[in-house]
Amino acid sequence: MIHVTTTCADLETARALARAALEARLAACANILPGVVSLFHWQGRVEEDAEVQITFKTTEVCRPGLVDLIGDRHPYDLPVIAWETAETTSDCTGWLSQETAP
């Protein structure tokens, strides 16, 4: 399993990205976590914003397409998109493969 994570300015944007990824079968699931406080360097200043975090559950095969979809549809000038491998059960792996199949 690959977890692909990004943040959005609001719940509406996160939901739209989640639905687009699920409809394209690039992710089997998207978890949206509102109430994230992000502090970050941006254009020479330290900024602080309330954001919504979204984590997609996907496969390595689908990861490049999912990253492209997020990058294309994300309204931020520079969306931070990160991913990591997560160990999981064989049942979950089967579910992931089934739900991300074209």
C-alpha positions as a printed Julia matrix, in Angstrom:
102×3 Matrix{Float64}:
   0.0    0.0     0.0
   1.15   3.51   -0.79
  -0.15   6.47    1.21
  -0.17   9.67   -0.84
  -0.74  12.78    1.26
  -1.38  16.45    0.56
  -3.14  19.37    2.22
  -5.89  21.64    0.91
  -7.26  24.98    1.99
 -10.76  23.63    2.6
 -12.96  20.56    2.84
 -14.62  21.2    -0.52
 -11.28  21.03   -2.35
 -10.24  17.89   -0.48
 -13.55  16.19   -1.31
 -13.23  17.14   -4.99
  -9.72  15.67   -5.17
 -10.86  12.53   -3.36
 -13.83  12.0    -5.68
 -11.71  12.59   -8.8
  -9.11  10.06   -7.63
 -11.73   7.46   -6.71
 -13.67   7.9    -9.96
 -10.44   7.48  -11.94
  -9.65   4.32   -9.9
  -6.3    5.84   -8.87
  -7.06   5.29   -5.18
  -9.16   2.82   -3.23
  -9.82   5.2    -0.35
  -9.25   8.8     0.72
  -9.17   9.9     4.36
  -9.85  13.58    4.97
  -8.71  15.16    8.22
  -9.93  18.73    8.85
  -8.47  21.01   11.48
  -4.78  20.78   10.55
  -2.7   23.84   11.45
   0.25  24.26    9.08
   3.24  26.52    9.63
   5.6   26.82    6.67
   8.11  28.97    4.83
   6.58  30.68    1.79
   8.09  33.48   -0.27
  10.49  34.63    2.43
   8.04  34.54    5.33
   6.78  32.05    7.87
   3.07  31.53    7.25
   0.37  29.83    9.32
  -2.86  28.48    7.83
  -5.69  26.17    8.74
  -5.76  23.31    6.26
  -7.38  19.98    5.55
  -5.12  16.94    5.14
  -6.02  14.2     2.69
  -4.39  10.78    2.53
  -5.06   8.45   -0.37
  -4.62   4.68   -0.17
  -3.28   3.4    -3.49
  -0.85   1.02   -5.18
   2.61   1.71   -6.57
   1.24   1.2   -10.09
  -1.37   3.94   -9.58
   0.86   6.35   -7.63
   2.29   8.3   -10.61
  -1.18   8.88  -12.09
  -2.57   9.91   -8.71
   0.28  12.36   -8.14
  -0.34  13.83  -11.61
  -4.09  14.14  -10.94
  -3.48  15.92   -7.63
  -0.93  18.26   -9.2
  -3.21  19.08  -12.14
  -6.34  19.75  -10.06
  -4.88  21.26   -6.91
  -5.46  25.03   -6.61
  -2.2   25.73   -4.71
   0.77  27.17   -6.62
   2.91  24.46   -5.04
   0.93  21.58   -3.55
   3.15  19.43   -1.36
   2.48  15.86   -2.41
   4.3   13.15   -0.45
   4.07   9.37   -0.4
   5.27   6.47    1.64
   4.96   2.71    1.59
   2.79   1.17    4.3
   2.76  -2.49    5.26
  -0.7   -4.03    5.35
  -2.55  -7.34    5.38
  -2.97  -9.56    2.35
  -6.73  -8.94    2.48
  -6.16  -5.19    2.29
  -3.69  -5.64   -0.55
  -6.31  -7.63   -2.46
  -8.92  -4.94   -1.84
  -6.53  -2.24   -3.03
  -5.75  -4.14   -6.23
  -9.42  -4.81   -6.91
 -10.54  -1.21   -6.32
  -7.78   0.39   -8.4
  -8.15  -1.94  -11.37
  -9.36  -0.19  -14.54
